Tab-separated table of C-alpha atoms in Angstrom:
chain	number	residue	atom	x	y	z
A	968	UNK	CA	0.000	0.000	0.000
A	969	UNK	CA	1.150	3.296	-0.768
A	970	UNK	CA	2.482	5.684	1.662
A	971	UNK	CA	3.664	9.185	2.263
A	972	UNK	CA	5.884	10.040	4.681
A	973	UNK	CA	8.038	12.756	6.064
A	974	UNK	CA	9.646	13.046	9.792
A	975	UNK	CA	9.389	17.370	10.537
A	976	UNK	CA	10.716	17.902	14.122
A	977	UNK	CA	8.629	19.988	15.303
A	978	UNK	CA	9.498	23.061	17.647
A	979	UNK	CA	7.466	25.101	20.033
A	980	UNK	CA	8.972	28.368	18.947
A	981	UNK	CA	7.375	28.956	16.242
A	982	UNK	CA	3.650	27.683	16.203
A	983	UNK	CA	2.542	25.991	12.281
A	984	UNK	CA	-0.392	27.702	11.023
A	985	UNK	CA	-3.839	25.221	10.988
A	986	UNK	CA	-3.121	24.086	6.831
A	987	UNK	CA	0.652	23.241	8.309
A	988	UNK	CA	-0.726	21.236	10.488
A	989	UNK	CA	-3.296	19.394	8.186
A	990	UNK	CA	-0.185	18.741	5.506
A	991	UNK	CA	2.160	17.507	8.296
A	992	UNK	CA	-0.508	15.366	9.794
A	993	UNK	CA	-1.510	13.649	6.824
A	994	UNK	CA	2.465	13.282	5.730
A	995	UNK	CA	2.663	10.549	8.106
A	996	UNK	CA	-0.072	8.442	7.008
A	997	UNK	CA	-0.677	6.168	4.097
A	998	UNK	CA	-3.072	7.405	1.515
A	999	UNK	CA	-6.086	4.966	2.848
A	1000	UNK	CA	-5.515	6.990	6.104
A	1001	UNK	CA	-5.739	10.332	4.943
A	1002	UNK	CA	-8.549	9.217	3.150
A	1003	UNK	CA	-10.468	8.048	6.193
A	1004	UNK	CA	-9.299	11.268	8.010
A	1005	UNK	CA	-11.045	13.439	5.356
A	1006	UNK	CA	-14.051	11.318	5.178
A	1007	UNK	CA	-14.364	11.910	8.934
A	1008	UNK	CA	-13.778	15.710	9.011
A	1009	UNK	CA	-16.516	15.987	5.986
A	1010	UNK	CA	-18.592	14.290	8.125
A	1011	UNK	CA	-18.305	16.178	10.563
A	1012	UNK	CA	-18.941	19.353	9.180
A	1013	UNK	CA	-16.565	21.223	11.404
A	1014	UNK	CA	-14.208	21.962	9.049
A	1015	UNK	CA	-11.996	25.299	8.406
A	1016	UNK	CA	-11.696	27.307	5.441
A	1017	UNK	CA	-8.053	26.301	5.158
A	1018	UNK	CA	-9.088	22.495	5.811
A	1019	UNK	CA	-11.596	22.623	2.852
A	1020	UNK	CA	-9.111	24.380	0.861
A	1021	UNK	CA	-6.705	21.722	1.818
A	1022	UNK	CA	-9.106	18.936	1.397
A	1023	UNK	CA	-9.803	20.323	-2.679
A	1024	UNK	CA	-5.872	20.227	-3.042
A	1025	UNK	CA	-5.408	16.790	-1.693
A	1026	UNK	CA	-8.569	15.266	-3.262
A	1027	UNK	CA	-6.990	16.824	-6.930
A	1028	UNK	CA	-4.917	14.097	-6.821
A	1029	UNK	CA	-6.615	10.953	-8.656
A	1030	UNK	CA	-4.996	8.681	-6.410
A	1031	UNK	CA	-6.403	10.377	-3.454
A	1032	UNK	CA	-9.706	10.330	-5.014
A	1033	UNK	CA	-10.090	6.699	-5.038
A	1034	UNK	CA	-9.109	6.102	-2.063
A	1035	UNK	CA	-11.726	8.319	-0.736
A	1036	UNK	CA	-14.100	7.142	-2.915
A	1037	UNK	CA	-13.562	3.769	-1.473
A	1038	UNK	CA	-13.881	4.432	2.169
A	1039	UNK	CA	-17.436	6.367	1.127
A	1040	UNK	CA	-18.291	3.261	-0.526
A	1041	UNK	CA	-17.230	1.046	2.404
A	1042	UNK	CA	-19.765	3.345	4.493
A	1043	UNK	CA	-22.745	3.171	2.481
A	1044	UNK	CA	-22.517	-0.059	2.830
A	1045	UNK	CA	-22.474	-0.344	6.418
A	1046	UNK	CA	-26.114	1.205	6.318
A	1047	UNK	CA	-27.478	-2.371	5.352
A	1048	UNK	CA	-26.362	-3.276	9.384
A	1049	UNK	CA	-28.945	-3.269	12.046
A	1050	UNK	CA	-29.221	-0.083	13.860
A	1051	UNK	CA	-29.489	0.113	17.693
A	1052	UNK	CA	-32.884	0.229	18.732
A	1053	UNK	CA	-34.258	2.586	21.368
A	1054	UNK	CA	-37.665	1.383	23.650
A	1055	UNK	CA	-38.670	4.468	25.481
A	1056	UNK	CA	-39.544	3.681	29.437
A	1057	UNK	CA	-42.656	4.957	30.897
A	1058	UNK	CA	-42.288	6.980	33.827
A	1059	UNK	CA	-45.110	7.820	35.871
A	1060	UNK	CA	-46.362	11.232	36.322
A	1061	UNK	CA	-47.864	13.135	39.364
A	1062	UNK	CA	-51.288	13.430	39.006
A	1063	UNK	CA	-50.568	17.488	40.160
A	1064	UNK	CA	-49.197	17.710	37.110
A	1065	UNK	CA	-51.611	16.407	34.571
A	1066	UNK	CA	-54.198	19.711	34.885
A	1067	UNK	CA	-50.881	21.658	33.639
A	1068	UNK	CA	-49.515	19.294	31.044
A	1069	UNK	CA	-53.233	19.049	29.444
A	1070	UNK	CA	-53.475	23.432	29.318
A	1071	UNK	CA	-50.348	23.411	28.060
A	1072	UNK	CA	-51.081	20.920	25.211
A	1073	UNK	CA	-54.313	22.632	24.828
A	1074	UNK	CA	-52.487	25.837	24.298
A	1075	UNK	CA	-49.610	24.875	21.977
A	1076	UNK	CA	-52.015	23.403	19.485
A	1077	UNK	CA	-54.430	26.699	19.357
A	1078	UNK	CA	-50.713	28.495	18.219
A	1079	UNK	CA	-50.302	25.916	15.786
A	1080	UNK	CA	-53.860	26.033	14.032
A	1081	UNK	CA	-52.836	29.598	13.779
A	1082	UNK	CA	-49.139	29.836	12.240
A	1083	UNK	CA	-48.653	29.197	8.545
A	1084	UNK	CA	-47.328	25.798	7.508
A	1085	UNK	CA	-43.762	27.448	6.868
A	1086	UNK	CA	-43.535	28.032	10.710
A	1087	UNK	CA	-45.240	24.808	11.507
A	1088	UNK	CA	-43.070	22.602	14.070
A	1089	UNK	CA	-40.548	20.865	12.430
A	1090	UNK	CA	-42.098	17.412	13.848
A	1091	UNK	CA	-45.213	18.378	11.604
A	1092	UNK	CA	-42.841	18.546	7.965
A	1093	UNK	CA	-41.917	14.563	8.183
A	1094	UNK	CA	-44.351	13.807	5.782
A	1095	UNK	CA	-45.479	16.706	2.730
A	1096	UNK	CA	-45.248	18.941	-0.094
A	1097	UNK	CA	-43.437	21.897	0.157
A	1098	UNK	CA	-44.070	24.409	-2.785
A	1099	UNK	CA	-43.361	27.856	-3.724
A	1100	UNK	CA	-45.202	30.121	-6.828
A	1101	UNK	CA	-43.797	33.553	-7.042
A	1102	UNK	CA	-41.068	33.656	-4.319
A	1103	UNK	CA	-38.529	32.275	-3.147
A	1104	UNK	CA	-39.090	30.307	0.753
A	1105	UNK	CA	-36.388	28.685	3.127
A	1106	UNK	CA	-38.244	25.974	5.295
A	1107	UNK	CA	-36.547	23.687	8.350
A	1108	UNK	CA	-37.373	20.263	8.192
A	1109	UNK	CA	-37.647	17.653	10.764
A	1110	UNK	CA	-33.918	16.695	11.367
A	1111	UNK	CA	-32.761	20.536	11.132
A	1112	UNK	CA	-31.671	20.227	7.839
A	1113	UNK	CA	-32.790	23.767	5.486
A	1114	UNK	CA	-34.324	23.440	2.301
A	1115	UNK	CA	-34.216	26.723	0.248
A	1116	UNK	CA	-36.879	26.890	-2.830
A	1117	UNK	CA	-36.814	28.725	-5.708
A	1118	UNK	CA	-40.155	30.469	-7.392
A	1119	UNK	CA	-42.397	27.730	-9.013
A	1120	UNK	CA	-40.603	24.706	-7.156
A	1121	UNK	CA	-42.314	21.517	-5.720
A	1122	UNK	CA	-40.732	19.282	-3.144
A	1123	UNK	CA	-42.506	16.242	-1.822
A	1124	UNK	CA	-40.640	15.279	1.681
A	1125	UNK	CA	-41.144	11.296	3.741
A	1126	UNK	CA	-38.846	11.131	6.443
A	1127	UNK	CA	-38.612	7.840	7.919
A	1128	UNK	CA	-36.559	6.365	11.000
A	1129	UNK	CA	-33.934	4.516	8.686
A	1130	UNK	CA	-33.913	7.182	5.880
A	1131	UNK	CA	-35.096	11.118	4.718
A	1132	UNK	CA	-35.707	11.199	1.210
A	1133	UNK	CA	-37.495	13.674	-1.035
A	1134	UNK	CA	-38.785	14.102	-4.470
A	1135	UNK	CA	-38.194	16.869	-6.711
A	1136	UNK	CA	-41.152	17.248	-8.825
A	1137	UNK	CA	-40.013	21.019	-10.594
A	1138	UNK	CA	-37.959	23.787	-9.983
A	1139	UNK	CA	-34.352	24.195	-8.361
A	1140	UNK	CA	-33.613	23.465	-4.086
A	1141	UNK	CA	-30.824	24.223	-2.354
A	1142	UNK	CA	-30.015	21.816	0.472
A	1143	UNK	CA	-28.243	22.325	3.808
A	1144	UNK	CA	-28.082	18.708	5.119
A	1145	UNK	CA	-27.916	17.963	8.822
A	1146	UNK	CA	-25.079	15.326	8.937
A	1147	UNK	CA	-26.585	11.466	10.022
A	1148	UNK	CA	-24.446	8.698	8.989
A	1149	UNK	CA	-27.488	6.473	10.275
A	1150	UNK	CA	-30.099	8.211	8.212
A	1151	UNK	CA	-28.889	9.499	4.362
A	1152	UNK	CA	-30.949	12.214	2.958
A	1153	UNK	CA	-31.746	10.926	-0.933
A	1154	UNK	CA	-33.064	13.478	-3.002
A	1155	UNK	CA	-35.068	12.137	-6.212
A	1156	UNK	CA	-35.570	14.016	-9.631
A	1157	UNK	CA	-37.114	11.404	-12.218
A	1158	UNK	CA	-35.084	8.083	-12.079
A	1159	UNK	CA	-32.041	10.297	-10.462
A	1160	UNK	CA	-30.706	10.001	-7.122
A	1161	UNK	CA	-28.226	11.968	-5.564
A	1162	UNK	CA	-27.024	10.824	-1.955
A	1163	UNK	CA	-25.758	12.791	0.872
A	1164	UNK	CA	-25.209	12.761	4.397
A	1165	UNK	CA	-24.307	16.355	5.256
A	1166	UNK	CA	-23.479	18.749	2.652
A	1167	UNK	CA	-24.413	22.112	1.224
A	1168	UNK	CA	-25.619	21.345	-2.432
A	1169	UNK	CA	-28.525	22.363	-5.340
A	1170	UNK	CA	-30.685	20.419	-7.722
A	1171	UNK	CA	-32.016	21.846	-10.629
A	1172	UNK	CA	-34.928	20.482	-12.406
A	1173	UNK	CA	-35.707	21.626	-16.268
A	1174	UNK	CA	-38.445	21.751	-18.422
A	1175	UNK	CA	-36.400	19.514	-20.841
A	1176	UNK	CA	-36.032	16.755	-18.457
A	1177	UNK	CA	-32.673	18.171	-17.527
A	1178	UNK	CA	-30.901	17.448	-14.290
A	1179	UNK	CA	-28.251	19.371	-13.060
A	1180	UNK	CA	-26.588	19.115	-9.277
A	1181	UNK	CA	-23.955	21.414	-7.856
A	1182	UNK	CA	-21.760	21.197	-4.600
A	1183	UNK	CA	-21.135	24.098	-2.603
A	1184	UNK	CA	-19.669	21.892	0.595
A	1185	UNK	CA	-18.736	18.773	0.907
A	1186	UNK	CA	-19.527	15.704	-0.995
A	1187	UNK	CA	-23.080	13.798	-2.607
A	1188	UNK	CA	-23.116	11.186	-4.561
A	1189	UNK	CA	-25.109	11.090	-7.801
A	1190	UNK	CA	-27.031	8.076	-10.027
A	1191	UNK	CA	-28.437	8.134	-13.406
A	1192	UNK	CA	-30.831	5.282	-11.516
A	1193	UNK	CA	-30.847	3.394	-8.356
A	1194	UNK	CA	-28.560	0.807	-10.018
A	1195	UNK	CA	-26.631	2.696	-11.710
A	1196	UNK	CA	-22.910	2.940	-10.931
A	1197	UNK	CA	-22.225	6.123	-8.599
A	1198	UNK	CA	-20.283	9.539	-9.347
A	1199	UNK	CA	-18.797	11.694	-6.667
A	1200	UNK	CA	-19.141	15.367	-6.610
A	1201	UNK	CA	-16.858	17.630	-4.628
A	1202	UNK	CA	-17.291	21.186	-3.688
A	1203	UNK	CA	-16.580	23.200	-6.443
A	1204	UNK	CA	-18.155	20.531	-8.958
A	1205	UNK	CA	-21.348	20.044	-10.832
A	1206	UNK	CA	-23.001	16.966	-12.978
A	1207	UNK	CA	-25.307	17.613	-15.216
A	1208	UNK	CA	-27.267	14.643	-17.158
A	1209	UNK	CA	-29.450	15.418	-19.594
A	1210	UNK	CA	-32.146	12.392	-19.646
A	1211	UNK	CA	-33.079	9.750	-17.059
A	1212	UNK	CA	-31.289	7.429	-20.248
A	1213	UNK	CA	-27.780	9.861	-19.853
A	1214	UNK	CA	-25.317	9.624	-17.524
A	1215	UNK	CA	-24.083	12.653	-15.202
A	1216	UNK	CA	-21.450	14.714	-16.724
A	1217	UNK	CA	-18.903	16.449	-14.595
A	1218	UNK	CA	-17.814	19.979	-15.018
A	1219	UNK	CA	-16.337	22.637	-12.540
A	1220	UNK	CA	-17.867	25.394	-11.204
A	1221	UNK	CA	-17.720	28.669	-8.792
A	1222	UNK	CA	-18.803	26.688	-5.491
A	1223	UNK	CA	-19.618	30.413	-3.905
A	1224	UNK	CA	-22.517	31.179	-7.038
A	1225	UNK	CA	-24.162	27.811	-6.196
A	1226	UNK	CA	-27.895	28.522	-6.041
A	1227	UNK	CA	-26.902	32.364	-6.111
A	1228	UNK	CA	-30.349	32.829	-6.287
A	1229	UNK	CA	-31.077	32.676	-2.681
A	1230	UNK	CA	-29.099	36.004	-2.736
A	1231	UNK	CA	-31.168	37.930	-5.382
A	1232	UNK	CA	-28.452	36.867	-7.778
A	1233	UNK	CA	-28.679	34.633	-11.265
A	1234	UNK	CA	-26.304	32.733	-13.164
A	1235	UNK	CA	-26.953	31.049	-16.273
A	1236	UNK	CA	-23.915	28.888	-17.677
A	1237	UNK	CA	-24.635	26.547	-21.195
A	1238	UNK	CA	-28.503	27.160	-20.638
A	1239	UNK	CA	-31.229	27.038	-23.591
A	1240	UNK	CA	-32.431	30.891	-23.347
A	1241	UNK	CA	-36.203	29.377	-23.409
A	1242	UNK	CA	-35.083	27.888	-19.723
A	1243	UNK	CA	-33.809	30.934	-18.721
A	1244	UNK	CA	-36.794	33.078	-19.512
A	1245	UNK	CA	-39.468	30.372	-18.197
């Protein structure tokens, strides 16, 4: 197995910078290593600016990619495992309490009747369709993960324990995933799946039957079907596939204009002007 390695004595006099650090860190340690160290520090979306601008350096390298592409794979597959099961225990209540606890219920569903369904609970958004006509709306669903909809979009959300997956019937979404190794969030358009587990990234959805996903952080994974062999996205990166019978192709992209249009903003690169009027 290959390695890298380098021995840096290291001195308290003058302290290394954070993206020192990273590089000297990951000197030491074979390529399957680093790999597994990224994969972790994606996951756990605490990561610097200089650590994401390390990780797109180190990830460059197509031997580096594979590697990480293999641990991801190694994980996905671990989902098929039985997860732990939780039995909630009854504990028994003071009957003093009860006339409070029943007000109180009593009260928090009069508010509820009365908010719109974009303030709703997030508890209430496991199962519905989000939609937007001539606006833009950001909603929070269940897990805490934010769903930002352009004008005319439909989303169709079913979260259950084991899985969060929506459908995305028209429109573009930008999607700012809560991270949950034990549940990956699956976003459909047609036959096309793109995977996640926490990332920043948008789906577009075109009148042509066009799909096109971009990565503003970390990493998704894209399918022209469910069986289809998978393609890894980066930040910085976008597939676009132009039929349910294409496959995704990869181009580069500004990761900071991703779904610019949460900003007031539009950006139209290799689009059909009828798209970009409609």
């Amino acid at each position: 197995m290959t390695s890298k390695s380098g021995n840096q004595p290291h001195t308290d006099e003058a302290p290394a910078t954070l993206l020192a650090d990273t590089h000297d860190q990951l000197s030491q340690q074979s390529i399957d290593e680093q790999a597994a160290l990224w994969f972790t520090r994606q996951h756990s979306q605490q990561m610097s600016s200089q650590q994401r601008q390390a990780f797109k350096q180190w990830v460059a390298d197509k031997d580096n990619q594979q590697a990480y592409q293999a641990i991801a794979e190694i994980w996905h597959s671990c989902e098929a495992l039985p997860r732990p099961t939780i039995v909630p225990i009854e504990k028994r209540k003071s009957s003093l309490w009860r006339p409070f606890i029943h007000t109180t219920a009593a009260l928090c569903l009069v508010a509820v009747l009365y908010l719109p369904y974009s303030h709703l609970p997030a508890l209430l958004m496991d199962n519905m369709t989000l939609a937007t006509s001539n606006f833009p709306k950001e909603m929070t669903l269940a897990d805490g993960s934010k769903v930002f909809l352009n004008r005319n979009t439909q989303v169709r959300v079913s979260y259950v324990q084991t899985q969060r997956r929506l459908w995305l019937d028209k429109g573009e979404a930008y999607f700012k995933v809560k991270p949950n190794p034990y549940r990956p969030f699956y976003v459909h358009a047609d036959e096309r799946l793109i995977k996640v587990v926490g990332t920043e990234f948008e789906v577009s959805r075109y009148q042509n039957n066009q799909i096109s996903v971009a990565v503003h952080e970390g990493i998704v994974e894209v399918k022209a079907t469910e069986k289809s062999p998978a393609t890894y996205l980066y930040a910085g990166s976008q597939a676009i596939s132009q039929s349910t019978d294409n496959q995704f192709v990869i181009s580069s992209v500004n990761a900071d204009s991703v779904a610019s249009w949460r900003f007031g903003q539009l950006h139209f690169f290799e689009q059909p002007l009828g798209d970009v009027i409609t």
